[in-house]
XYZ file of N, CA, C and O in Angstrom:
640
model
N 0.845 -1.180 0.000
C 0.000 0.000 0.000
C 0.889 1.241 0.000
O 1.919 1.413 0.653
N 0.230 2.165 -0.951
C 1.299 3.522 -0.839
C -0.121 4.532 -0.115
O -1.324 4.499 0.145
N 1.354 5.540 -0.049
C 0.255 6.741 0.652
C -0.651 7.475 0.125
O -1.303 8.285 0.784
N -0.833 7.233 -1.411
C -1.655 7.094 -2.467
C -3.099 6.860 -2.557
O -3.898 7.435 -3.296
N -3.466 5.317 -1.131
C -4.744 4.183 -1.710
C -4.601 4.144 -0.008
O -3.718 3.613 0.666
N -5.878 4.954 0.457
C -6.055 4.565 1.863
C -6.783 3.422 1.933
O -7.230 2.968 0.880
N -7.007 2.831 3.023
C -7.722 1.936 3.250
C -8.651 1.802 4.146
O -8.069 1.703 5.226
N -9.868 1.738 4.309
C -10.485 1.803 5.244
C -10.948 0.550 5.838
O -11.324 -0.527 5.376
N -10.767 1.149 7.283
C -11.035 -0.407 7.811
C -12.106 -0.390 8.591
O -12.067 0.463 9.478
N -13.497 -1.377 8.523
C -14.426 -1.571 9.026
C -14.327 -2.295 10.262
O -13.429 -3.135 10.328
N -15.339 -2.071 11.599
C -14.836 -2.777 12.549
C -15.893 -4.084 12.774
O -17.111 -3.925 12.853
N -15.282 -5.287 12.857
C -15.433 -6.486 12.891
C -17.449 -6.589 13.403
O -18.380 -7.115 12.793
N -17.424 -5.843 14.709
C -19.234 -5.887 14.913
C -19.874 -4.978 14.612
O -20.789 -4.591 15.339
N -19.492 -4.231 13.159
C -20.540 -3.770 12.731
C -21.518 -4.618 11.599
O -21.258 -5.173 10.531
N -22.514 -4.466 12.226
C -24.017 -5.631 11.395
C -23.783 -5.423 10.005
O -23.438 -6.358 9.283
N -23.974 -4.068 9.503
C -24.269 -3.718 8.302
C -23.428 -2.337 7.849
O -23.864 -1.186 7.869
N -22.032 -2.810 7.416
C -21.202 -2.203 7.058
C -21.537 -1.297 5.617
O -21.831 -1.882 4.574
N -21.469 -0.074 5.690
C -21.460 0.598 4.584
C -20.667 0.534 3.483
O -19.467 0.798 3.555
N -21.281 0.166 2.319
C -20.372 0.005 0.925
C -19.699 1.140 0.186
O -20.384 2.074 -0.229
N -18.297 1.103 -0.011
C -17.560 2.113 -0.217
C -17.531 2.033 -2.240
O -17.599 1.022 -2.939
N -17.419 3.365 -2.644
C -17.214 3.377 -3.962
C -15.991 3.458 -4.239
O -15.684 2.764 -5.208
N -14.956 4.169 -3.664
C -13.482 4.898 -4.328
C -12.859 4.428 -3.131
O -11.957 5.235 -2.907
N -12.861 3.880 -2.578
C -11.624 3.254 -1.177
C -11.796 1.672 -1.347
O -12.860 1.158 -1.690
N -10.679 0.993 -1.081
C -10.825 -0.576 -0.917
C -11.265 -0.446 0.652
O -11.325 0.684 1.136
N -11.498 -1.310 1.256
C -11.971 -1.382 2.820
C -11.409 -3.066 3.302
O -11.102 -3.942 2.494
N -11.385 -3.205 4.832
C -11.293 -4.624 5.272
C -12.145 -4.355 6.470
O -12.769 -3.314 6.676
N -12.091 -5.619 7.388
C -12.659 -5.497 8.544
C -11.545 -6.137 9.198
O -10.621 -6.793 8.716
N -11.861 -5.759 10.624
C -10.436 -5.477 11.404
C -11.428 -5.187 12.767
O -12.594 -4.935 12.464
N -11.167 -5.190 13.985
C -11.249 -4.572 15.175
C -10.345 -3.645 15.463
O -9.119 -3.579 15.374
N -11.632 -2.575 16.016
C -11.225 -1.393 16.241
C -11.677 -1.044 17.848
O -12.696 -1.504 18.362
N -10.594 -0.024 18.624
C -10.655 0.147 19.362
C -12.302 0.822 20.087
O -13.156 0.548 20.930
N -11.893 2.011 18.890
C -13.412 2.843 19.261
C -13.991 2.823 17.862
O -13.362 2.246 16.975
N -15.272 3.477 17.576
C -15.745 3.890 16.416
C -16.202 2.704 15.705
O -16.101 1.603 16.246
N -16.665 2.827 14.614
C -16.477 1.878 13.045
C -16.027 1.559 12.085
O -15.976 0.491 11.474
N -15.592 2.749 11.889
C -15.422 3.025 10.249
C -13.262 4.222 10.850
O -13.034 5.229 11.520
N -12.313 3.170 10.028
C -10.972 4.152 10.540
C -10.108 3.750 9.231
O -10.471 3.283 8.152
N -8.909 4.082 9.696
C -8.015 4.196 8.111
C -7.200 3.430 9.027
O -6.966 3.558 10.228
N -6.708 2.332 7.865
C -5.233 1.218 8.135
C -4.135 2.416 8.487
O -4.334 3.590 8.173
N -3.250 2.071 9.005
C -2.345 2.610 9.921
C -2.311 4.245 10.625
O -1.420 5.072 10.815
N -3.862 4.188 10.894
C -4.227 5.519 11.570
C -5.532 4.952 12.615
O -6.354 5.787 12.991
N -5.661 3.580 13.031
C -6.697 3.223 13.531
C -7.036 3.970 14.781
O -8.242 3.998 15.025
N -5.940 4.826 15.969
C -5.738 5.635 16.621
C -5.798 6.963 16.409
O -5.445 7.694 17.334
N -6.178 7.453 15.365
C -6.008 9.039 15.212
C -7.472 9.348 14.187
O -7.904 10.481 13.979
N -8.025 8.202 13.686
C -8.943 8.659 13.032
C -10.070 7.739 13.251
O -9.955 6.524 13.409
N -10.959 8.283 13.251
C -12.319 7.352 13.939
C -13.778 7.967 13.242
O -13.838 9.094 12.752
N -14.619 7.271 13.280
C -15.929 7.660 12.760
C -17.293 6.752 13.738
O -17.908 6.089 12.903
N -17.531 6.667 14.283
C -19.175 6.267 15.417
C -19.996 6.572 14.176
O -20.085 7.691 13.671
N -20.606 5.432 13.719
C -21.669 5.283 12.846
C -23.107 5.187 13.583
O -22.847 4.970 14.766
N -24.700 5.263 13.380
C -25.645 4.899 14.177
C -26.579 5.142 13.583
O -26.416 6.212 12.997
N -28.070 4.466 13.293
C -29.186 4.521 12.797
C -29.717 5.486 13.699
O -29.230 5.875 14.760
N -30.790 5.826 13.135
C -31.789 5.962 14.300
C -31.951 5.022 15.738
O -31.547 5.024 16.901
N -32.875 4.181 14.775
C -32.790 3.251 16.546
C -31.721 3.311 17.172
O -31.777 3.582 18.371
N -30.397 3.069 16.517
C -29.265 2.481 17.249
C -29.254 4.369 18.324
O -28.981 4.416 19.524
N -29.472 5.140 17.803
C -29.075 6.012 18.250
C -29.850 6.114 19.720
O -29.272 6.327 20.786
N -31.457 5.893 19.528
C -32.447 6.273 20.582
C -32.068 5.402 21.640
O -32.080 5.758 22.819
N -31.586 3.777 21.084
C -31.264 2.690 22.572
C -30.027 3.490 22.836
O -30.098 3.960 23.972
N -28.776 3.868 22.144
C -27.591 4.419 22.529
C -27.914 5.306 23.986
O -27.420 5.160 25.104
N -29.021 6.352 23.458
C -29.040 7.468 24.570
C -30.172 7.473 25.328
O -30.673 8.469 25.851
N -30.794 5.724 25.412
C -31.742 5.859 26.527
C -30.926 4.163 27.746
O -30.316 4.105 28.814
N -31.281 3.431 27.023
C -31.130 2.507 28.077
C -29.662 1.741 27.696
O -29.244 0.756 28.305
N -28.980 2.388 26.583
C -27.439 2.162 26.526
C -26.224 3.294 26.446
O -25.119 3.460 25.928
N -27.343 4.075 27.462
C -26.718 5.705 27.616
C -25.091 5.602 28.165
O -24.110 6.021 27.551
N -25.098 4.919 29.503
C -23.562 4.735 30.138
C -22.434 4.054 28.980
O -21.361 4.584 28.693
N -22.951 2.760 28.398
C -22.297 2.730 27.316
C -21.547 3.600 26.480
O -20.340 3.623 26.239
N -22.619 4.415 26.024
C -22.398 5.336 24.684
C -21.804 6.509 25.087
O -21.400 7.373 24.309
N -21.722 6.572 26.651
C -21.147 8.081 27.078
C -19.464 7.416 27.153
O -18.510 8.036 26.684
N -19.342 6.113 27.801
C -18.043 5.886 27.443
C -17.382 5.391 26.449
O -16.210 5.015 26.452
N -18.299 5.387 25.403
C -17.466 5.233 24.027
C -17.042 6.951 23.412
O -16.048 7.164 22.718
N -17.815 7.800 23.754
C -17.727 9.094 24.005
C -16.828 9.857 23.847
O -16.476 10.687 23.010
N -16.296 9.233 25.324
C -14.907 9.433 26.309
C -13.988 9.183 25.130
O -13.396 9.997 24.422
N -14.008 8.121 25.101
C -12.727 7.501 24.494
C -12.289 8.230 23.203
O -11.089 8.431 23.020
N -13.178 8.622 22.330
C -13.064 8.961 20.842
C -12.689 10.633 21.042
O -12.571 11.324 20.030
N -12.539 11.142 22.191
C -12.051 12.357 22.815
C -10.275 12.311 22.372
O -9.698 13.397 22.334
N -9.662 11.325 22.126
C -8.640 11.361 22.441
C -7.729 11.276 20.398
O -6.582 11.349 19.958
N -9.156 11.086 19.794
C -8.387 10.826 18.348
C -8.452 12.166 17.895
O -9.182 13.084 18.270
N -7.297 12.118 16.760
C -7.177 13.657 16.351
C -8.328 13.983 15.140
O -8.278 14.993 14.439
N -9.198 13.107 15.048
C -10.458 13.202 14.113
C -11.176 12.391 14.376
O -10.949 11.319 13.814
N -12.273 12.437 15.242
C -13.993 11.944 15.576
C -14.831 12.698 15.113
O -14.908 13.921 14.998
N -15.766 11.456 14.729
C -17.412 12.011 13.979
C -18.172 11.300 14.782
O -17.577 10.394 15.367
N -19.392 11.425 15.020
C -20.542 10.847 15.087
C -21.345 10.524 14.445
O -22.343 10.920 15.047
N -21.840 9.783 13.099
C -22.357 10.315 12.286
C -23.615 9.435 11.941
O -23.713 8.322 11.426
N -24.503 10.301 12.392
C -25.717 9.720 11.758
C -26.669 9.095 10.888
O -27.497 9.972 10.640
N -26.983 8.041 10.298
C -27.882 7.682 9.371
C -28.961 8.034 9.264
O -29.612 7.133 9.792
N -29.890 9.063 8.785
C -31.170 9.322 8.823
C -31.859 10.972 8.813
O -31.485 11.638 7.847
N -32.510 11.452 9.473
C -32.172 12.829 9.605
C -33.660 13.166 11.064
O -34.745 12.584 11.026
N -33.299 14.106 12.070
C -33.725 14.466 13.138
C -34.993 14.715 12.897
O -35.650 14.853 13.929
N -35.667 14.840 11.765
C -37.469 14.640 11.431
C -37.846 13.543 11.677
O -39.014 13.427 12.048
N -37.113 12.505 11.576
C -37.324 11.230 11.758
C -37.769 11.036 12.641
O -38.790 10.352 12.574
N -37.189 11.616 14.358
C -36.781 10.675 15.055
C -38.474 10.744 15.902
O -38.786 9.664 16.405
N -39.352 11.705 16.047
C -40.697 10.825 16.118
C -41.518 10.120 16.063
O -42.347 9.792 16.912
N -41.317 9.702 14.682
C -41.599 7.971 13.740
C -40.915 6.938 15.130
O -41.499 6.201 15.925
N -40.050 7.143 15.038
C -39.601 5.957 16.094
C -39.748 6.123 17.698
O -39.627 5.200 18.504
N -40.023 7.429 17.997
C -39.702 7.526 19.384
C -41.587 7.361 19.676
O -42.176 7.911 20.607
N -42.070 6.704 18.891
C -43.758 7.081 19.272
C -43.794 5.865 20.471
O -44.307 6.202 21.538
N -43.494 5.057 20.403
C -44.036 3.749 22.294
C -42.541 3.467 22.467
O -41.897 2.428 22.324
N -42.050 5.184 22.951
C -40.939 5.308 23.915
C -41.065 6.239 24.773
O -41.674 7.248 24.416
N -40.587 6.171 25.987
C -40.760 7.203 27.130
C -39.787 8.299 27.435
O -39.214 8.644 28.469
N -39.786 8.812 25.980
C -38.790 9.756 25.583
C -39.068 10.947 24.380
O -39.981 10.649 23.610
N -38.501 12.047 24.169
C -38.840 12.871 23.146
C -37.598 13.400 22.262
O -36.393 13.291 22.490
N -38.162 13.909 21.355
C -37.095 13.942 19.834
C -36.341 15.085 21.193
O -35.278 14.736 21.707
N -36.971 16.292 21.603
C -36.228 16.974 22.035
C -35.198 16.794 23.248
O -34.240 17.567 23.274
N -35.339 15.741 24.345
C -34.554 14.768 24.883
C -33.742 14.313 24.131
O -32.691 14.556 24.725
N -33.332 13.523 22.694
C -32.450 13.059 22.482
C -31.764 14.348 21.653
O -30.549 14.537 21.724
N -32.506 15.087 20.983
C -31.163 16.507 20.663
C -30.641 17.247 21.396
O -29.581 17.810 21.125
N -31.550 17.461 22.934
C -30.310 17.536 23.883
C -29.624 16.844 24.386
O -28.944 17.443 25.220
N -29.355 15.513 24.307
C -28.732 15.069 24.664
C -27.116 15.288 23.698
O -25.967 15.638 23.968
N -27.727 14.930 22.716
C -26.539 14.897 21.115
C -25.876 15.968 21.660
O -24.723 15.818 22.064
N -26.701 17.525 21.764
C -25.779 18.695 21.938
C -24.967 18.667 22.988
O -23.813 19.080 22.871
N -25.399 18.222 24.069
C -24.802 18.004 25.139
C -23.624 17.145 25.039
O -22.514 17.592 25.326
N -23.789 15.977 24.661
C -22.354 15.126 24.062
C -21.263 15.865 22.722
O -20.057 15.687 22.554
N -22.035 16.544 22.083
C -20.873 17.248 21.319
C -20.313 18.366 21.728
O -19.649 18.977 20.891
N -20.414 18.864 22.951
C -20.322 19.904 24.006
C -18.912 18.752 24.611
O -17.726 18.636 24.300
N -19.756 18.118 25.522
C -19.091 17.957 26.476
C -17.868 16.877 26.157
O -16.882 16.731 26.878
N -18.169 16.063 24.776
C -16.630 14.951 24.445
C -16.066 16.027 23.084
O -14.986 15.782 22.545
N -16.797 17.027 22.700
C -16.002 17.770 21.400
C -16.110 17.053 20.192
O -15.416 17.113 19.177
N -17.468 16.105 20.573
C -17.311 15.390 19.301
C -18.501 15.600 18.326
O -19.653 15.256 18.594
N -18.013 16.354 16.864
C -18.857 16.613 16.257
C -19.957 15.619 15.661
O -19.659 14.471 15.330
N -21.192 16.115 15.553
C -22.379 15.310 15.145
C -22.796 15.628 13.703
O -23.150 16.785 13.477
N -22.794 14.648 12.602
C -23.210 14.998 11.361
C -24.522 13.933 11.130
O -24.523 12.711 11.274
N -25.503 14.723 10.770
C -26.507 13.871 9.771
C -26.593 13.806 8.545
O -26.535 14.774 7.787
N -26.785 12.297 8.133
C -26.659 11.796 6.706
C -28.184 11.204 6.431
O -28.682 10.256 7.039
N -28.835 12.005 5.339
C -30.178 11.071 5.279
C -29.926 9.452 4.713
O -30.693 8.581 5.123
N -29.198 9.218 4.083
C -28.892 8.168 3.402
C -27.777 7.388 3.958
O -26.968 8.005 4.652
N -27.592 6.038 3.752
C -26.763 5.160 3.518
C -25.381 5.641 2.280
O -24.166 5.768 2.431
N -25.908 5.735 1.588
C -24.645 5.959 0.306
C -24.471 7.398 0.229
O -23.688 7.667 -0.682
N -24.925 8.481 0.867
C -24.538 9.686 0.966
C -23.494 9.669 2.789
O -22.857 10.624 3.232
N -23.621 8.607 3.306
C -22.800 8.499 4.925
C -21.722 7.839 4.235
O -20.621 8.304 4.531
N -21.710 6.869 3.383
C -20.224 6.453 3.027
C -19.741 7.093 2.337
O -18.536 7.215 2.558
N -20.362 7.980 0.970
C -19.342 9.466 0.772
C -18.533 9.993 1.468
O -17.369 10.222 1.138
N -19.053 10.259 2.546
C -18.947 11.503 3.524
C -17.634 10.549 3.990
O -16.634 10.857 3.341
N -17.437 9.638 4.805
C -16.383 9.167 5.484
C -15.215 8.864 4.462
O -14.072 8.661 4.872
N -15.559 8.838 3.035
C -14.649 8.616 2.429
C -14.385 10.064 1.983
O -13.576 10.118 1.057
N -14.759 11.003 2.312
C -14.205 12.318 1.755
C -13.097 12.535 3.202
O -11.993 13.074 3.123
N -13.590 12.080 4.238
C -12.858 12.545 5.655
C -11.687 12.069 5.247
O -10.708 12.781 5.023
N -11.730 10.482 5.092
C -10.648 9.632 5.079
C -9.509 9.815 4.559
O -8.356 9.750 4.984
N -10.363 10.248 2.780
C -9.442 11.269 1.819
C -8.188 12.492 2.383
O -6.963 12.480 2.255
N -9.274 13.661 3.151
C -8.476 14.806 3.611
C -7.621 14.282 4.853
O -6.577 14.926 4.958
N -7.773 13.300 5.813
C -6.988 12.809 6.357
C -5.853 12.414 6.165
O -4.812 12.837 6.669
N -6.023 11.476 5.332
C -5.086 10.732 4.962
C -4.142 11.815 3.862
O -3.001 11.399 3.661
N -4.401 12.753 3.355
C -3.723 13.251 2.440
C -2.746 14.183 3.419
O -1.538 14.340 3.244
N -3.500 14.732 4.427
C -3.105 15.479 5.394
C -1.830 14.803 6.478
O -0.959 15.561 6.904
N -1.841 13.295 6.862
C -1.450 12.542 7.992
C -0.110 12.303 6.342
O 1.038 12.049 6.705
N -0.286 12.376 5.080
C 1.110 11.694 4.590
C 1.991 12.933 3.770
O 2.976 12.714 3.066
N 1.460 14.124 4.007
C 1.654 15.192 3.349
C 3.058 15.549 4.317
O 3.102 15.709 5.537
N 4.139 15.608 3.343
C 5.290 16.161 4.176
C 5.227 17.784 4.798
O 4.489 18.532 4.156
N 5.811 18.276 5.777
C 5.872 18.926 6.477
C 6.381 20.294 5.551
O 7.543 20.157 5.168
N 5.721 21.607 5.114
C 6.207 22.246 4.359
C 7.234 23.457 5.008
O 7.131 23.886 6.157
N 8.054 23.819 4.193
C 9.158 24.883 4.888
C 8.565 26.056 4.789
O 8.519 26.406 3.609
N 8.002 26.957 5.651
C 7.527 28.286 6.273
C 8.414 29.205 5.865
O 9.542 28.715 5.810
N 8.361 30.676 5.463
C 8.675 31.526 5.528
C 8.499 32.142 7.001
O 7.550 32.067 7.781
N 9.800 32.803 7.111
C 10.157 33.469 8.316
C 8.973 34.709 8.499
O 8.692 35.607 7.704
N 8.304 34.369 10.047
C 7.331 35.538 10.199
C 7.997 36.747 9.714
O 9.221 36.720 9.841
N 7.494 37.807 9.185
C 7.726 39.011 9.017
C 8.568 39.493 10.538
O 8.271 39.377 11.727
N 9.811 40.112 9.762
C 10.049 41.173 11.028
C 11.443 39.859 11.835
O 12.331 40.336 12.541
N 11.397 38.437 11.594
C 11.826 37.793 12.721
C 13.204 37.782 11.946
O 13.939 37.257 12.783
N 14.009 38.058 10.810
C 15.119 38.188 10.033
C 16.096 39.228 10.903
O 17.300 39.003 10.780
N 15.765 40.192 11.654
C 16.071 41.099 12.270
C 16.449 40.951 13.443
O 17.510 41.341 13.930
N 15.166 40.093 14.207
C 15.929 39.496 15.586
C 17.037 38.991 15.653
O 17.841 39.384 16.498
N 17.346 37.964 14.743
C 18.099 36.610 14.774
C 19.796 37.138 14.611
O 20.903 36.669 14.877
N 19.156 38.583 13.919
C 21.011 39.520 13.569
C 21.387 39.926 14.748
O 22.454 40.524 14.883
């Protein structure tokens, strides 16, 4: 593999892995997240979630999901990223003891409090775009050599 052809690597228990167009992919276990790039499985991460998955996440698999949270605090690129879109989430929350506006505060509150941004994707094949555009600027970014700076203005003078 060159630094050319990222790879994305799917994590082993996800049910229903999203199909990629322009990246090869494997499955692999991953620490946090779902969806990460071969030899960046630590620095780049993506938390995938349906709806449902989202409503059990932040009702009765709340402690869970707050410490998967935690953890994805620590990569130098976390998403959260949603399947579906927040009109939705009444359709499903109807024989639950909960409200759409309960779980968007909650979301805000978690992207507050772990820094981890929240994106909604109405679609399936518009969410694997999206991670493959991240993956893209990542990865171009994580193999991009270090460029030589011009001297701040003014600092030619000190140094005499």
């Amino acid at each position: 593999m060159t630094p050319e052809t990222p790879l994305i690597i799917i994590d082993n228990r996800e049910q229903t892995p999203l199909t990629f167009q322009h990246f090869s992919s494997r499955r692999g276990t991953l620490q946090s997240g779902d969806y990460s790039l071969d030899r960046f499985e630590t620095r780049f991460t993506v938390e995938r979630k349906s709806i449902v998955d989202l409503i059990g996440s932040l009702t009765a698999g709340r402690d869970r999901f707050e410490r998967e949270c935690h953890r994805l605090r620590g990569y130098d690129f976390a998403r959260l990223l949603i399947v579906g879109h927040p009109d939705e989430l009444p359709f499903h929350l109807s024989r639950r003891k909960t409200t759409s506006k309960a779980i968007l505060g909650s979301l805000g509150t978690f992207e507050v409090r772990y820094r981890l941004p929240i994106v909604w994707e109405p679609s399936e094949a518009r969410a694997a775009a999206l991670i493959e555009k991240w993956a893209w600027y990542f990865y171009r970014e994580a193999w991009r050599p270090f460029k030589i700076l011009p001297a701040p203005f003014g600092a030619a003078e000190i140094t005499q």
